[in-house]
CSV table of C-alpha atoms in Angstrom, one decimal:
chain,number,residue,atom,x,y,z
X,1,MET,CA,-50.7,31.1,4.6
X,2,THR,CA,-48.3,30.7,7.5
X,3,THR,CA,-49.9,27.4,8.4
X,4,THR,CA,-49.1,26.0,5.0
X,5,ASN,CA,-45.5,27.3,5.2
X,6,ASN,CA,-45.1,25.7,8.6
X,7,LYS,CA,-46.4,22.4,7.4
X,8,ARG,CA,-44.2,22.6,4.4
X,9,THR,CA,-41.1,23.4,6.5
X,10,LEU,CA,-41.9,20.6,8.9
X,11,LEU,CA,-42.3,18.2,6.1
X,12,LEU,CA,-38.9,19.3,4.5
X,13,ILE,CA,-37.2,18.9,7.9
X,14,SER,CA,-38.7,15.5,8.4
X,15,LEU,CA,-37.6,14.4,5.0
X,16,VAL,CA,-34.0,15.5,5.7
X,17,PHE,CA,-33.9,13.1,8.6
X,18,VAL,CA,-36.0,10.2,7.2
X,19,ILE,CA,-34.5,9.9,3.7
X,20,PRO,CA,-31.0,9.0,4.8
X,21,VAL,CA,-32.4,6.4,7.2
X,22,LEU,CA,-34.5,4.9,4.4
X,23,LEU,CA,-31.6,4.9,2.0
X,24,ALA,CA,-29.3,3.2,4.6
X,25,LYS,CA,-31.9,0.5,5.2
X,26,LEU,CA,-32.2,-0.1,1.4
X,27,PHE,CA,-28.4,-0.4,1.0
X,28,LEU,CA,-28.1,-2.8,3.8
X,29,SER,CA,-31.1,-4.9,2.8
X,30,LEU,CA,-29.9,-5.2,-0.8
X,31,HIS,CA,-26.3,-5.9,0.4
X,32,LEU,CA,-25.0,-3.0,-1.6
X,33,TYR,CA,-22.7,-2.0,1.2
X,34,LYS,CA,-19.2,-3.6,1.5
X,35,GLU,CA,-18.3,-4.2,5.1
X,36,GLY,CA,-15.3,-2.4,6.6
X,37,ALA,CA,-13.0,-5.4,6.9
X,38,THR,CA,-9.8,-4.8,4.9
X,39,ASN,CA,-7.7,-7.8,6.0
X,40,GLN,CA,-6.4,-9.9,3.2
X,41,GLY,CA,-5.6,-13.0,5.1
X,42,GLN,CA,-8.2,-15.4,6.6
X,43,LEU,CA,-9.2,-14.5,10.1
X,44,ILE,CA,-9.0,-17.5,12.5
X,45,SER,CA,-12.3,-17.6,14.4
X,46,PRO,CA,-12.5,-18.8,17.1
X,47,SER,CA,-8.8,-18.1,17.5
X,48,PRO,CA,-7.1,-20.7,19.7
X,49,ASN,CA,-4.4,-19.6,22.1
X,50,LEU,CA,-0.9,-21.2,22.2
X,51,THR,CA,-1.6,-22.3,25.8
X,52,GLU,CA,-4.8,-24.1,24.6
X,53,LEU,CA,-2.6,-25.9,22.0
X,54,LYS,CA,-0.2,-26.8,24.8
X,55,MET,CA,2.6,-24.9,23.1
X,56,LEU,CA,5.1,-22.9,25.2
X,57,ASN,CA,5.3,-19.3,24.0
X,58,ASN,CA,8.9,-18.1,24.4
X,59,TYR,CA,8.0,-14.9,22.6
X,60,GLN,CA,5.1,-13.7,24.7
X,61,GLY,CA,4.6,-10.0,24.2
X,62,ARG,CA,5.8,-10.0,20.6
X,63,TRP,CA,4.0,-10.7,17.3
X,64,GLN,CA,5.0,-13.9,15.5
X,65,ILE,CA,4.7,-15.2,12.0
X,66,VAL,CA,5.1,-18.9,12.1
X,67,TYR,CA,5.5,-21.7,9.5
X,68,LEU,CA,5.6,-25.4,10.1
X,69,LEU,CA,8.5,-27.0,8.1
X,70,PRO,CA,7.2,-30.1,6.3
X,71,ASN,CA,9.1,-33.4,6.0
X,72,GLU,CA,9.9,-32.7,2.4
X,73,CYS,CA,10.5,-29.1,1.5
X,74,ASP,CA,9.8,-28.7,-2.2
X,75,SER,CA,9.9,-25.5,-4.3
X,76,ARG,CA,6.6,-24.2,-2.8
X,77,CYS,CA,8.0,-24.7,0.7
X,78,GLN,CA,11.1,-22.9,-0.3
X,79,GLN,CA,8.9,-20.1,-1.6
X,80,ARG,CA,7.1,-20.0,1.7
X,81,LEU,CA,10.4,-19.7,3.6
X,82,TYR,CA,11.5,-16.9,1.3
X,83,ILE,CA,8.2,-15.0,1.8
X,84,LEU,CA,8.5,-15.4,5.6
X,85,LYS,CA,12.0,-13.9,5.4
X,86,GLN,CA,11.1,-11.1,3.0
X,87,ALA,CA,7.9,-10.2,4.9
X,88,HIS,CA,9.9,-9.7,8.1
X,89,THR,CA,12.5,-7.6,6.3
X,90,ALA,CA,9.8,-5.5,4.6
X,91,LEU,CA,8.5,-4.4,8.0
X,92,GLY,CA,11.4,-2.1,8.3
X,93,PRO,CA,11.6,-0.3,11.7
X,94,ASP,CA,8.9,-2.6,13.1
X,95,GLN,CA,11.0,-5.7,12.5
X,96,ASP,CA,12.0,-5.9,16.2
X,97,ARG,CA,8.3,-6.2,17.2
X,98,VAL,CA,7.8,-9.4,15.1
X,99,ARG,CA,9.5,-12.8,15.3
X,100,PRO,CA,9.5,-15.0,12.2
X,101,LEU,CA,9.6,-18.6,13.5
X,102,VAL,CA,9.9,-21.9,11.8
X,103,LEU,CA,8.3,-24.7,13.7
X,104,LEU,CA,9.9,-28.1,13.5
X,105,GLN,CA,8.3,-31.5,13.7
X,106,ARG,CA,9.7,-34.9,13.7
X,107,GLY,CA,11.2,-35.5,10.3
X,108,SER,CA,11.3,-31.8,9.2
X,109,ASP,CA,13.6,-31.1,6.2
X,110,LEU,CA,16.3,-29.2,7.9
X,111,LYS,CA,18.4,-28.9,4.7
X,112,ALA,CA,15.8,-26.4,3.4
X,113,LEU,CA,16.8,-24.0,6.1
X,114,GLU,CA,20.4,-23.7,5.0
X,115,PRO,CA,20.0,-20.4,3.0
X,116,PHE,CA,18.0,-18.8,5.8
X,117,ASP,CA,18.6,-17.7,9.4
X,118,PHE,CA,15.3,-18.4,11.2
X,119,GLU,CA,14.7,-18.9,14.9
X,120,LEU,CA,13.6,-22.6,15.3
X,121,VAL,CA,11.0,-23.9,17.7
X,122,VAL,CA,10.0,-27.5,18.2
X,123,ALA,CA,6.2,-27.8,17.5
X,124,ASN,CA,4.0,-30.1,19.6
X,125,PRO,CA,1.4,-32.4,17.9
X,126,GLU,CA,-1.5,-30.0,18.6
X,127,ILE,CA,0.0,-27.0,16.8
X,128,SER,CA,1.4,-29.2,14.1
X,129,GLN,CA,-2.1,-30.4,13.3
X,130,TRP,CA,-3.2,-26.7,13.0
X,131,LEU,CA,-0.4,-25.8,10.6
X,132,MET,CA,-0.4,-29.0,8.5
X,133,ASP,CA,-1.5,-27.2,5.3
X,134,GLN,CA,1.7,-25.2,5.1
X,135,ALA,CA,0.0,-22.0,6.1
X,136,LEU,CA,1.8,-18.9,7.3
X,137,VAL,CA,0.1,-17.9,10.6
X,138,ILE,CA,0.2,-14.6,12.5
X,139,ILE,CA,0.2,-14.9,16.3
X,140,ASP,CA,-0.6,-11.9,18.4
X,141,PRO,CA,1.5,-10.8,21.5
X,142,LEU,CA,-1.0,-12.6,23.8
X,143,GLY,CA,-0.5,-15.9,22.0
X,144,SER,CA,-3.7,-16.1,19.9
X,145,LEU,CA,-3.6,-17.4,16.4
X,146,VAL,CA,-5.1,-14.5,14.5
X,147,MET,CA,-4.7,-14.8,10.8
X,148,LYS,CA,-3.8,-17.5,8.3
X,149,TYR,CA,-2.4,-17.4,4.8
X,150,PRO,CA,-2.9,-20.8,3.2
X,151,LEU,CA,-0.8,-22.3,0.5
X,152,THR,CA,-1.8,-21.1,-3.0
X,153,ALA,CA,-1.8,-22.7,-6.4
X,154,THR,CA,0.9,-20.6,-8.2
X,155,ILE,CA,4.1,-18.8,-7.3
X,156,GLU,CA,2.5,-15.5,-8.5
X,157,LEU,CA,-0.4,-15.9,-6.0
X,158,GLU,CA,2.2,-16.7,-3.3
X,159,LEU,CA,4.0,-13.4,-4.0
X,160,LEU,CA,0.7,-11.6,-3.9
X,161,GLN,CA,-0.1,-13.3,-0.6
X,162,GLY,CA,3.3,-12.2,0.7
X,163,LYS,CA,2.3,-8.6,0.0
X,164,ALA,CA,-1.0,-9.2,1.7
X,165,LEU,CA,0.7,-10.6,4.8
X,166,ILE,CA,2.9,-7.5,4.9
X,167,ALA,CA,0.0,-5.1,4.5
X,168,ASP,CA,-2.0,-6.9,7.2
X,169,MET,CA,0.9,-7.1,9.6
X,170,ARG,CA,1.6,-3.3,9.2
X,171,LYS,CA,-2.1,-2.6,10.0
X,172,MET,CA,-2.0,-4.8,13.1
X,173,LEU,CA,1.3,-3.3,14.3
X,174,LYS,CA,-0.1,0.2,13.8
X,175,LEU,CA,-3.3,-0.5,15.7
X,176,SER,CA,-1.7,-2.6,18.4
X,177,ARG,CA,-1.0,-1.1,21.8
X,178,ILE,CA,0.9,-4.2,22.9
X,179,GLY,CA,3.9,-6.0,21.3
């Protein structure tokens, strides 16, 4: 009788350890598990560094949100500038850790900047090529381009993307030990 109880106990203990492993394997193989990435912007991989793009980084050690000002700044461009300003403001006490920058290229529409007070940096051709699609890009304190928020189809989506940028930026600032 004790032999049967021992076998039964051993079987139950084995099942306690084997069943979770089998269930995990099943979930992973059927892709029922959603990965842990919670970022809402597009990760840039591999992420180029400002030095690789031959761009001088005057804000080394600080996070940066950059936008390349196009030659003609239409309503969508104005919306981008507004989101850049509001995202920086929404960071509250962490504002001093982040620099919103507008990059200028030859022929940039400077009149679009009149309602705003951004720090301006002259972009070189390499980084201009990277930012040609009017994306907002987050640059980490080491100078790597980390995350991108491309231009969207509607103003409503732009506003949602602005909220996503703020959420991602807050997470990165919280987890960052530098900048």
